[in-house]
PDB file of C-alpha atoms in Angstrom:
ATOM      1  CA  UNK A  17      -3.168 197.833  91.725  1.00  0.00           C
ATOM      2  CA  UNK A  18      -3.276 200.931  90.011  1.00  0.00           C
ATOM      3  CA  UNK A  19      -0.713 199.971  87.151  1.00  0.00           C
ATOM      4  CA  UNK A  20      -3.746 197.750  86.438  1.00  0.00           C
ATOM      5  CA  UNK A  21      -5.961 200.088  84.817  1.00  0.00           C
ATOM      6  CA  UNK A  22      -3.239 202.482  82.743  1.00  0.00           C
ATOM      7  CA  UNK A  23      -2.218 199.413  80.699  1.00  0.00           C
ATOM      8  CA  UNK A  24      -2.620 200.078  77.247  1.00  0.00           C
ATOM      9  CA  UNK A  25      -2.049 196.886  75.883  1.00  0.00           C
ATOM     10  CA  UNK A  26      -4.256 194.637  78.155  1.00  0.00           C
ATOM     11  CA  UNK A  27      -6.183 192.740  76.243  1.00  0.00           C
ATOM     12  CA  UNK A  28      -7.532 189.730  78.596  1.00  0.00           C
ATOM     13  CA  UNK A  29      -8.368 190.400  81.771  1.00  0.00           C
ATOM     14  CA  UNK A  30      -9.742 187.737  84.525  1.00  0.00           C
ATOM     15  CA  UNK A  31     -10.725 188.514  87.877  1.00  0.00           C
ATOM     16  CA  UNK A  32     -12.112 185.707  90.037  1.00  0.00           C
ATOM     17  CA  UNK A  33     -13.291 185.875  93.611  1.00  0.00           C
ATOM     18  CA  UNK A  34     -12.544 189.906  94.374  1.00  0.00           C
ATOM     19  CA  UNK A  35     -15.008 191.301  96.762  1.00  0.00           C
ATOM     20  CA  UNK A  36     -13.266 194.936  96.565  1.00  0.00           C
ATOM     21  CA  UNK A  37     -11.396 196.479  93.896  1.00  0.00           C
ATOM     22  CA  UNK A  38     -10.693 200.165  93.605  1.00  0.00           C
ATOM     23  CA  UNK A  39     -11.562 201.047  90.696  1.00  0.00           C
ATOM     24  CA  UNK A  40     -10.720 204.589  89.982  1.00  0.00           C
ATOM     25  CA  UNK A  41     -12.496 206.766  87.865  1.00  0.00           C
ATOM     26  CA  UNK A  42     -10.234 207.660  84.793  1.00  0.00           C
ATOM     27  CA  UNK A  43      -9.320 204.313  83.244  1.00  0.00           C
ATOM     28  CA  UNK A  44      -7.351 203.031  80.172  1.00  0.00           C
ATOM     29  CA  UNK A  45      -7.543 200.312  79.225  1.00  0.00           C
ATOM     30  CA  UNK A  46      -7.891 201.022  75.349  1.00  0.00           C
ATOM     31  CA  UNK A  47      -6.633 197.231  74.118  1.00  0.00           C
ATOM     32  CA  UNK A  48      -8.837 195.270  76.558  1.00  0.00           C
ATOM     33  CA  UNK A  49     -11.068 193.007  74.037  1.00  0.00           C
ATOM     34  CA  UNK A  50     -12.102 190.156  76.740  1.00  0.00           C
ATOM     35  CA  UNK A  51     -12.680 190.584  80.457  1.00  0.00           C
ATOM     36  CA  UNK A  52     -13.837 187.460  82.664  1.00  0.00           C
ATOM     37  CA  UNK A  53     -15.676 188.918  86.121  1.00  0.00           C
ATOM     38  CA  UNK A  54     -16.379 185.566  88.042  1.00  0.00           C
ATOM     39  CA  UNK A  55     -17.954 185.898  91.704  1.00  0.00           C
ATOM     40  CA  UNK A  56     -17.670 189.130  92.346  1.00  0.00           C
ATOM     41  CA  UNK A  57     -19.245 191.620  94.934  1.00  0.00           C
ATOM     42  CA  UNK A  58     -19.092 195.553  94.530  1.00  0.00           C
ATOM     43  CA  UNK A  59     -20.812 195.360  91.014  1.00  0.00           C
ATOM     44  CA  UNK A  60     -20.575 199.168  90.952  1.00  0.00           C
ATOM     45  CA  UNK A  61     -16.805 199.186  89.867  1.00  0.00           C
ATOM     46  CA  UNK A  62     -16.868 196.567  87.300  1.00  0.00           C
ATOM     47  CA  UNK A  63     -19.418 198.528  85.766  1.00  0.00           C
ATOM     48  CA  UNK A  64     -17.284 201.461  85.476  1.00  0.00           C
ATOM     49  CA  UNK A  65     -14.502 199.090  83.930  1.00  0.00           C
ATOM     50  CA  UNK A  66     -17.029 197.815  81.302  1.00  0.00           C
ATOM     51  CA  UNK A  67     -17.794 201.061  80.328  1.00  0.00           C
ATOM     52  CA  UNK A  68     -14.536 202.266  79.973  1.00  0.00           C
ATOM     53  CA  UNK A  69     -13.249 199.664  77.584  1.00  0.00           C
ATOM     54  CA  UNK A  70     -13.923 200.825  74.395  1.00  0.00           C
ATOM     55  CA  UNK A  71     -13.155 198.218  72.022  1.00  0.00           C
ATOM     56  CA  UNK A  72     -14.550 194.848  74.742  1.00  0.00           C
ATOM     57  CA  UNK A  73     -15.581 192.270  72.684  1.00  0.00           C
ATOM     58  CA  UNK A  74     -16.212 189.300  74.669  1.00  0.00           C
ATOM     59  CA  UNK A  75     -17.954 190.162  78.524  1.00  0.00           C
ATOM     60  CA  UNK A  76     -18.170 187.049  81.007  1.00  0.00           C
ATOM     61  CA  UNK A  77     -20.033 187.051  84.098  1.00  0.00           C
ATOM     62  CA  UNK A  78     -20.490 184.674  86.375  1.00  0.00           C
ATOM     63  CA  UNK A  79     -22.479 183.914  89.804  1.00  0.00           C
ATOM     64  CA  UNK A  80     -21.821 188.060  90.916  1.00  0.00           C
ATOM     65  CA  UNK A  81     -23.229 188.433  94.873  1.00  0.00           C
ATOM     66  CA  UNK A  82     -25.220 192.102  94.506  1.00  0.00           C
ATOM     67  CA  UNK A  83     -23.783 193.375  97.390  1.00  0.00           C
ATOM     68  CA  UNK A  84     -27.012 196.464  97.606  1.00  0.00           C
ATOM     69  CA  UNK A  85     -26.470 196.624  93.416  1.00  0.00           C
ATOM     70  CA  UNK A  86     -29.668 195.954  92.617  1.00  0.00           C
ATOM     71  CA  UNK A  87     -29.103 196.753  88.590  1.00  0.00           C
ATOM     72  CA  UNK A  88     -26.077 196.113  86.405  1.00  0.00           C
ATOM     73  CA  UNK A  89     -26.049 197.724  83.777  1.00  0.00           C
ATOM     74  CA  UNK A  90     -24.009 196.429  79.864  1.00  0.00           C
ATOM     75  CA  UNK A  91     -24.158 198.976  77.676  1.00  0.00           C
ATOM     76  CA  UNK A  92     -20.631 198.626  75.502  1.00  0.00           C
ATOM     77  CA  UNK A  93     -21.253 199.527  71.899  1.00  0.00           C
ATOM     78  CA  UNK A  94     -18.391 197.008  70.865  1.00  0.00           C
ATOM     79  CA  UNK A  95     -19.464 194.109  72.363  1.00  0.00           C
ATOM     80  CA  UNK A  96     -19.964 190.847  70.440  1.00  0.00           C
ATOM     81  CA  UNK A  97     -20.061 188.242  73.050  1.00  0.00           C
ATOM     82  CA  UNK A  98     -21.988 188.008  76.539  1.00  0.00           C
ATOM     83  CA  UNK A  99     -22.283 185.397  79.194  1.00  0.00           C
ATOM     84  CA  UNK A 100     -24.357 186.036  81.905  1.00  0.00           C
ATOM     85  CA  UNK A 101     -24.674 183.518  84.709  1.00  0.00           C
ATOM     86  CA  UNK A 102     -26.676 184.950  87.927  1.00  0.00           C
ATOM     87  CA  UNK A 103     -26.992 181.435  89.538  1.00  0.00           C
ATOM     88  CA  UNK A 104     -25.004 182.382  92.489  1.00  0.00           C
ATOM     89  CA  UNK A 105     -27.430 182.965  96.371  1.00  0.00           C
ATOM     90  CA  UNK A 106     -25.944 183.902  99.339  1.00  0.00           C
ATOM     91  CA  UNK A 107     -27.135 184.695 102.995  1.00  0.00           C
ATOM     92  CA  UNK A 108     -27.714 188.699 101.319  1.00  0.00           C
ATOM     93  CA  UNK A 109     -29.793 190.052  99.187  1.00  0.00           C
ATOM     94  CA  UNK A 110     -30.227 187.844  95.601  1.00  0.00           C
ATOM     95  CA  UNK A 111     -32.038 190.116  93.487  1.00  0.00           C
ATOM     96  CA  UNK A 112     -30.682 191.432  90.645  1.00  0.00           C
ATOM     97  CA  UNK A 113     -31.545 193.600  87.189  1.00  0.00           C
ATOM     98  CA  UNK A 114     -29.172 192.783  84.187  1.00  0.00           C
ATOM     99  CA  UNK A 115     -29.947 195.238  81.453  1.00  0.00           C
ATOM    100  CA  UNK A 116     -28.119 195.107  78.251  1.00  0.00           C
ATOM    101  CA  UNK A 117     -28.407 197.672  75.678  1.00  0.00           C
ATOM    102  CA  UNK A 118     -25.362 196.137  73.268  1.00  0.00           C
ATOM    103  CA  UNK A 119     -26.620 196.047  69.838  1.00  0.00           C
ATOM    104  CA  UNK A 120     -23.219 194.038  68.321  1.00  0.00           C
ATOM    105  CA  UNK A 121     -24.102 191.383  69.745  1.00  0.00           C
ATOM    106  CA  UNK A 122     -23.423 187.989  67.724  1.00  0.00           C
ATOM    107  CA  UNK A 123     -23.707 185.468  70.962  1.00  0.00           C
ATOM    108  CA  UNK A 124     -25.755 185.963  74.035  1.00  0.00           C
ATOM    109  CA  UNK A 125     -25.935 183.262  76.863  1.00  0.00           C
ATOM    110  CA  UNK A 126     -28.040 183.956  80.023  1.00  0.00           C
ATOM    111  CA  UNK A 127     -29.044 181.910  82.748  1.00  0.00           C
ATOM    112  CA  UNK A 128     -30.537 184.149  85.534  1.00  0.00           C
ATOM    113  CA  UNK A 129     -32.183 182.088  88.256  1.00  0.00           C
ATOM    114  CA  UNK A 130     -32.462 185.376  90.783  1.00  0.00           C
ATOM    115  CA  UNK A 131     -33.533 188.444  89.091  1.00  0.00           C
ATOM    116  CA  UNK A 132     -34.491 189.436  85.908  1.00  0.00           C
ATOM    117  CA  UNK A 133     -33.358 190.815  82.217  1.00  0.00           C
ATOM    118  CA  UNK A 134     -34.330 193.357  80.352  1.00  0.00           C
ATOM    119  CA  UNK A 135     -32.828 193.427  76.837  1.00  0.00           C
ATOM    120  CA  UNK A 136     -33.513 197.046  74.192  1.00  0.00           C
ATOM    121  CA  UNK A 137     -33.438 197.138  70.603  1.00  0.00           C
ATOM    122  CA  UNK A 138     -33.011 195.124  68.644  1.00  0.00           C
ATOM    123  CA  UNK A 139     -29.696 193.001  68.004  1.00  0.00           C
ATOM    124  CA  UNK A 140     -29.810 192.862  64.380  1.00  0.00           C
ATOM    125  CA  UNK A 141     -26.190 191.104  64.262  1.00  0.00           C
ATOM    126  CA  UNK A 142     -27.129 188.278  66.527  1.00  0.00           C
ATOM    127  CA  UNK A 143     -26.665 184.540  65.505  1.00  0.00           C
ATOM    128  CA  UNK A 144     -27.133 182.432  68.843  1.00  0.00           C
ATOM    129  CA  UNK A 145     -28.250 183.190  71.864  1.00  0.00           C
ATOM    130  CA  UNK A 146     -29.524 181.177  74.747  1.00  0.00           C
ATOM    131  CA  UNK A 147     -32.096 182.316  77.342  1.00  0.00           C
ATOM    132  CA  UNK A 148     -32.985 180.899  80.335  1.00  0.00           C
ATOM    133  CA  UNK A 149     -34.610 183.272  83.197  1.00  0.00           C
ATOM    134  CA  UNK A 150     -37.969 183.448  85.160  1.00  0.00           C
ATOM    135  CA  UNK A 151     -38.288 186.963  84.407  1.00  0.00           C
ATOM    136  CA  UNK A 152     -37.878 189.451  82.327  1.00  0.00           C
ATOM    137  CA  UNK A 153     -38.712 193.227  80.899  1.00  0.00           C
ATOM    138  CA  UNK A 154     -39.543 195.313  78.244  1.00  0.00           C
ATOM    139  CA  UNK A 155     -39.860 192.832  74.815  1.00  0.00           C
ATOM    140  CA  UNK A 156     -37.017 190.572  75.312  1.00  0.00           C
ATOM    141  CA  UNK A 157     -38.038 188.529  72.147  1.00  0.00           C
ATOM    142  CA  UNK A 158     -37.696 192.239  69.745  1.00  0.00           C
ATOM    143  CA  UNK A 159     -34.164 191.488  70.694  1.00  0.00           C
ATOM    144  CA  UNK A 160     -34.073 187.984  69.512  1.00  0.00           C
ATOM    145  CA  UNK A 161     -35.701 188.131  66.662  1.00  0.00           C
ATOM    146  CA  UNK A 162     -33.214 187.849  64.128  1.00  0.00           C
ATOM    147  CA  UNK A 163     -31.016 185.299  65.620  1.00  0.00           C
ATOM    148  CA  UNK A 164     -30.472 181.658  63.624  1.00  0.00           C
ATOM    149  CA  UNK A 165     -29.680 179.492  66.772  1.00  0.00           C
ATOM    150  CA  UNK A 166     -32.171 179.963  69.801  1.00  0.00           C
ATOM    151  CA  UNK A 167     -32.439 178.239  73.968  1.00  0.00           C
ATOM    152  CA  UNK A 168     -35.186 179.136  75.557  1.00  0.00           C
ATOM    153  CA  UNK A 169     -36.471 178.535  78.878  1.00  0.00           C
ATOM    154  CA  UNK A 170     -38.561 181.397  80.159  1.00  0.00           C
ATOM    155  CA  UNK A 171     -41.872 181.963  82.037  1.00  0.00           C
ATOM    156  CA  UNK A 172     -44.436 185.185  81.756  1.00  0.00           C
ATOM    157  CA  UNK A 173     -42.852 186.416  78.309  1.00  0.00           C
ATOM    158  CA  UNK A 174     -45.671 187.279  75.509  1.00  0.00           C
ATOM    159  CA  UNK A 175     -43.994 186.714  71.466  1.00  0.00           C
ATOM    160  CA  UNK A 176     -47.001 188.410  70.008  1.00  0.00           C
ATOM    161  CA  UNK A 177     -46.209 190.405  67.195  1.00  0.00           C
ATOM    162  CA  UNK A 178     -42.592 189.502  66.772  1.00  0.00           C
ATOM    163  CA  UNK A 179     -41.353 187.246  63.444  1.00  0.00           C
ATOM    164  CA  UNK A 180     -38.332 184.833  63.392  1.00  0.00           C
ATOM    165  CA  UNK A 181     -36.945 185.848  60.057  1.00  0.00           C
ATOM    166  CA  UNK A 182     -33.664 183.157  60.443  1.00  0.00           C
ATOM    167  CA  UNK A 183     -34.534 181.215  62.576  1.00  0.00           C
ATOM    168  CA  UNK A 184     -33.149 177.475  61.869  1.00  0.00           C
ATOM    169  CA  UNK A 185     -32.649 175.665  64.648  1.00  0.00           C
ATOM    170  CA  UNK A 186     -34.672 175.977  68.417  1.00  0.00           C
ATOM    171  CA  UNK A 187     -33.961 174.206  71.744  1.00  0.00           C
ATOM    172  CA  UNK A 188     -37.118 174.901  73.905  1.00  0.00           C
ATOM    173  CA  UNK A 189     -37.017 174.132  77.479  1.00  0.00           C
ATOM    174  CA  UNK A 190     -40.900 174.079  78.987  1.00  0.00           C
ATOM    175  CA  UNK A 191     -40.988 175.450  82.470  1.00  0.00           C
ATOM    176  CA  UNK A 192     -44.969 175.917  83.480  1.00  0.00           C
ATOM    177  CA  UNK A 193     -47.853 174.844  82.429  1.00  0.00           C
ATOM    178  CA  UNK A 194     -48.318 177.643  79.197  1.00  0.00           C
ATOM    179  CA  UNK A 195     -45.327 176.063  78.016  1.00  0.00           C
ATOM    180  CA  UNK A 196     -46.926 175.178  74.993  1.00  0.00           C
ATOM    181  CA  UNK A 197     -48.986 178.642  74.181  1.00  0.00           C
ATOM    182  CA  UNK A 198     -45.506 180.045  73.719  1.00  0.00           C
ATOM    183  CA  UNK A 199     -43.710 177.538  71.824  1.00  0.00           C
ATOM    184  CA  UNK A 200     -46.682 177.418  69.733  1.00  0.00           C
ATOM    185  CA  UNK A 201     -46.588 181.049  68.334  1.00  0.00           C
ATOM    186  CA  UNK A 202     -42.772 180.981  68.313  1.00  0.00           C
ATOM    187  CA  UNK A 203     -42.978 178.212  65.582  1.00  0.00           C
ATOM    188  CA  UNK A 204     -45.719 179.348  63.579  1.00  0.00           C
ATOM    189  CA  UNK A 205     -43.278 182.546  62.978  1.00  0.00           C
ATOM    190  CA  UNK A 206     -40.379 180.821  62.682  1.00  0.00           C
ATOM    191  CA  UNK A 207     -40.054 180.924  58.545  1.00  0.00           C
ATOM    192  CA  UNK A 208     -37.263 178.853  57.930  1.00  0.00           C
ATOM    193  CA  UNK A 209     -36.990 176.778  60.961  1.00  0.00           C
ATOM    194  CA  UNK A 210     -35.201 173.319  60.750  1.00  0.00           C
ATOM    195  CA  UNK A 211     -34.244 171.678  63.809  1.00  0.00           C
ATOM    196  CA  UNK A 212     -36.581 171.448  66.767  1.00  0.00           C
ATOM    197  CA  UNK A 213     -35.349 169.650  70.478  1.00  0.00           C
ATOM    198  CA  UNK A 214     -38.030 169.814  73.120  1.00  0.00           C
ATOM    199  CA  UNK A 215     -36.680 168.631  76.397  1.00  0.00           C
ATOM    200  CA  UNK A 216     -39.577 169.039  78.344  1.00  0.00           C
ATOM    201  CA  UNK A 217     -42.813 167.198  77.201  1.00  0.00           C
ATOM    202  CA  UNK A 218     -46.325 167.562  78.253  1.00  0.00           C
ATOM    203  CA  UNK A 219     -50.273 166.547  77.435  1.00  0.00           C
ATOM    204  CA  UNK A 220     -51.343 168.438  74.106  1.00  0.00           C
ATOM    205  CA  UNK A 221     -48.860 168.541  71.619  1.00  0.00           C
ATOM    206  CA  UNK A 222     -50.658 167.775  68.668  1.00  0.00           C
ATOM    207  CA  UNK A 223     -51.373 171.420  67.443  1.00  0.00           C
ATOM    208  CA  UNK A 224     -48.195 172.325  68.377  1.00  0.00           C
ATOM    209  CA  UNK A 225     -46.631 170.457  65.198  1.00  0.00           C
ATOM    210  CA  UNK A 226     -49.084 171.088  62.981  1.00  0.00           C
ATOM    211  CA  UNK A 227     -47.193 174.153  61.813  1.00  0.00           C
ATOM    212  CA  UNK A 228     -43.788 171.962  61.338  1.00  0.00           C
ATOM    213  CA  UNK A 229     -45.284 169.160  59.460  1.00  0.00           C
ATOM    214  CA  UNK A 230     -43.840 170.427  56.189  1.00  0.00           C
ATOM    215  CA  UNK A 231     -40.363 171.752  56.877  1.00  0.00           C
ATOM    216  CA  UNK A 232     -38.834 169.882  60.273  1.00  0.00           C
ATOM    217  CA  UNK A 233     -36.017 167.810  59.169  1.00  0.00           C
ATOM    218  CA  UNK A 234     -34.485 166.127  61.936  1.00  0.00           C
ATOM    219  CA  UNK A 235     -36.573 166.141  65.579  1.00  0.00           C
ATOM    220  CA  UNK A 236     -35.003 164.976  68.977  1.00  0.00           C
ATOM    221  CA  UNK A 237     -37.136 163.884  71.890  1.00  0.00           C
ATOM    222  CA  UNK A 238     -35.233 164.329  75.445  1.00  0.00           C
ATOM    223  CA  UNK A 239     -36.520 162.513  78.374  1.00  0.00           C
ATOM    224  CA  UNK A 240     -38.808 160.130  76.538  1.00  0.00           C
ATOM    225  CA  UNK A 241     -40.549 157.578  79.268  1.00  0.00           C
ATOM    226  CA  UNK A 242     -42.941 156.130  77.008  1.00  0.00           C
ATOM    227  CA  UNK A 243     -46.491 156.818  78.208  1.00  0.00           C
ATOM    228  CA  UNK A 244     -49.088 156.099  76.065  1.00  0.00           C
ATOM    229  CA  UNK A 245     -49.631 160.243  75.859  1.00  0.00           C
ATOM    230  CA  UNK A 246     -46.231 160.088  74.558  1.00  0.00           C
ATOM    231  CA  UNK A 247     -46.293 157.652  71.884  1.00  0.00           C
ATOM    232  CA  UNK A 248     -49.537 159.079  70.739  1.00  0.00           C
ATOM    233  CA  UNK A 249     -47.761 162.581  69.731  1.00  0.00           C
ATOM    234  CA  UNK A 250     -44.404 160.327  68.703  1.00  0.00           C
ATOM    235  CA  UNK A 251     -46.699 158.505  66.373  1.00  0.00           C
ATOM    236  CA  UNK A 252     -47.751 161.648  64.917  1.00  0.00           C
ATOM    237  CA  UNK A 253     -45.299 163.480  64.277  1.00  0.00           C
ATOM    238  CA  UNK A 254     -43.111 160.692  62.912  1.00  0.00           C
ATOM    239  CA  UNK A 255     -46.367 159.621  60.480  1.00  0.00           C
ATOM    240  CA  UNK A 256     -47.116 163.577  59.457  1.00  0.00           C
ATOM    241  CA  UNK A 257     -43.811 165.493  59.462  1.00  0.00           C
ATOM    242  CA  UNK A 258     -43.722 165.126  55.246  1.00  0.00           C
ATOM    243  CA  UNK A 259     -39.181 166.258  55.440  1.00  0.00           C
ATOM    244  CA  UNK A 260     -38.641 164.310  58.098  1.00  0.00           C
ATOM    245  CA  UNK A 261     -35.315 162.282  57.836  1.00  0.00           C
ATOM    246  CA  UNK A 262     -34.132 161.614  61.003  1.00  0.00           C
ATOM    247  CA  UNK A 263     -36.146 161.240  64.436  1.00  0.00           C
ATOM    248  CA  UNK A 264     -33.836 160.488  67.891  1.00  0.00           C
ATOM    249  CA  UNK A 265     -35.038 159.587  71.471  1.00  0.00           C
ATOM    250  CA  UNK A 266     -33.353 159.960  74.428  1.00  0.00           C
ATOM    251  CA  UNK A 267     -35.053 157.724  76.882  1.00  0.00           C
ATOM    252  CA  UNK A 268     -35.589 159.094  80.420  1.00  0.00           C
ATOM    253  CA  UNK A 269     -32.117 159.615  81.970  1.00  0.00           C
ATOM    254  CA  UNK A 270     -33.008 157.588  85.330  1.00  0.00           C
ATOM    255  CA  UNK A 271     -34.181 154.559  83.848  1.00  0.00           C
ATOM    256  CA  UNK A 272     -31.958 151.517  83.652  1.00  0.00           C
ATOM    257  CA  UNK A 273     -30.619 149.911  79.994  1.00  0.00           C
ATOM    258  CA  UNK A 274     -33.373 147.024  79.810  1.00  0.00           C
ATOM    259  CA  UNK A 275     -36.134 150.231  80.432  1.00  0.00           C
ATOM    260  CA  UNK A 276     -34.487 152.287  77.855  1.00  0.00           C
ATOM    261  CA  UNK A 277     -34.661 149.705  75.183  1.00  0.00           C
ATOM    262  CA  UNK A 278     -38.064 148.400  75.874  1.00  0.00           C
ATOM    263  CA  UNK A 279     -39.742 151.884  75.289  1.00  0.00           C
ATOM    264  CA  UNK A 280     -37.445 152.366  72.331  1.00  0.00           C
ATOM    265  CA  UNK A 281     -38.851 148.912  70.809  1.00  0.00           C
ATOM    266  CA  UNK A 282     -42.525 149.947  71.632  1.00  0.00           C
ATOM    267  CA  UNK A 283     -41.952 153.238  69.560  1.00  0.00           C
ATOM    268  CA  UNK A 284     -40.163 151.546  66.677  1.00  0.00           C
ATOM    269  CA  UNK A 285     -43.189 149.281  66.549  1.00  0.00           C
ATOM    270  CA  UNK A 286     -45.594 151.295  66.988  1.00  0.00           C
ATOM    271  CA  UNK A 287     -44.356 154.001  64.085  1.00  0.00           C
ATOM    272  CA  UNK A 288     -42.808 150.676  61.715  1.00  0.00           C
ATOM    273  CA  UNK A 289     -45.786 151.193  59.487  1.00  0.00           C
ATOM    274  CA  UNK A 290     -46.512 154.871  59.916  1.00  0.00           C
ATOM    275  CA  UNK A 291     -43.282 156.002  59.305  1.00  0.00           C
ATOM    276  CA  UNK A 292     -40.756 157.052  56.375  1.00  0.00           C
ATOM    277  CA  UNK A 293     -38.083 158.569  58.724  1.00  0.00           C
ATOM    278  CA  UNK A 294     -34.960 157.021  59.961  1.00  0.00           C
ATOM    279  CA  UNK A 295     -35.374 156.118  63.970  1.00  0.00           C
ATOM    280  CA  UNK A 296     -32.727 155.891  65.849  1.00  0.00           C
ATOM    281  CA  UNK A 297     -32.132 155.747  70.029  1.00  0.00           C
ATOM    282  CA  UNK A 298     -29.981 158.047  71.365  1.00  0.00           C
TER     283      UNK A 298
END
């Protein structure tokens, strides 16, 4: 309804499941500090509603069908949090460019499994953010270089040149086989970093911790079957990490309790005489 978009004093606004919406092209919606657009088609109007809120805050979108958009556009000055969630594929077309030029940004969550992001500038203000997507544009990580809380899980994206200046804490989620080429750089210029949780694990790790040996406090291991490759890097780590104070394993999710305890018992053996941390099964 028209009404909609000359109300003043809006200041949430959720729209779920609208394929058309008639946006029209003088808006004002001057109060509007948190908009929710969740499965949506006809991307070209919400942009124009984005853009026309001039003090949006918080921008959530979620599983949006193209429709022919190939590129949606955030570009809101006043934005602090965004939540992008491209996971949605129907029987049309399922690319999609997200491109965010909001420099307030405090919080950023993406997950884009069809298309790709392309983040400018820097986002000097930003504290966590969580990226997941198989591609992306332009130097996503200049953007993400000052944030304190980091997810990543990301293929074909080059850190080179870019320093973590507060970074503290770093989920890392490996995805192809140079997994371990990128985490590697990302924690060799991460200054301050703290908290490390790997949930994918593969052959040569070793070098990979050699730059956290003297600062990692607590570590968490996700998905931990046990191999023999496994315990080897375990081992290590737990035996070399000098500020280590707390190390937790998650055995493998599919295995049954007896399973889950017997590789837990191997580990605590194997590090009983290695180790000064605390060990504990999570």
């Amino acid at each position: 309804p028209s009404k909609l978009f000359r109300c003043e004093t809006l200041e949430t606004l959720e729209l779920h499941r609208v394929i058309f919406l008639d946006v029209p092209c003088r808006l004002s919606l001057q109060s509007l500090r948190t908009l929710y657009l969740l499965t949506l088609s006809m991307l070209t109007s919400f942009i124009r509603l984005i853009s026309s809120s001039p003090v949006l805050k918080n921008l959530v979108v979620h599983s949006c069908s193209n429709d022919n958009v190939e590129t949606f556009t955030i570009d809101v000055p006043s934005l602090q949090s965004l939540t992008v969630w491209n996971t949605f594929q129907d029987s049309g077309p399922n690319y999609s460019l997200f491109v965010i030029h909001s420099h307030s940004l405090n919080h950023l969550d993406i997950v884009a499994e069809f298309g790709e992001v392309n983040m400018i500038g820097k986002m000097l203000k930003l504290v966590e953010a969580s990226l997941h997507t198989l591609a992306t544009r332009g130097n996503a990580w200049q953007s993400l270089t000052f944030a304190k809380r980091l997810s990543l899980s990301i293929e074909g994206l080059n850190p080179i040149g870019n320093i973590f200046f507060q970074l503290v804490r770093l989920n890392f989620h490996g995805c192809n086989e140079n997994w371990s080429k990128l985490l590697m750089h990302v924690l060799q210029y991460s200054l301050v970093l703290q908290i490390l949780k790997l949930f994918v694990l593969y052959n040569g790790l070793r070098a990979v911790f050699k730059c956290l040996l003297f600062r990692l406090k607590p570590f968490k291991w996700r998905e931990y079957e046990g191999t023999e490759a496994e315990k080897e890097v375990a081992v290590y780590i737990m035996k070399n990490a000098r500020r280590l104070e707390i190390a937790t394993v998650f055995p493998d999710s599919l295995m049954d309790m007896v399973n889950k305890h017997r590789v837990f018992e191997e580990l605590e053996i194997a590090t009983r005489d290695s180790r000064a941390c605390e060990l504990t099964i999570g």
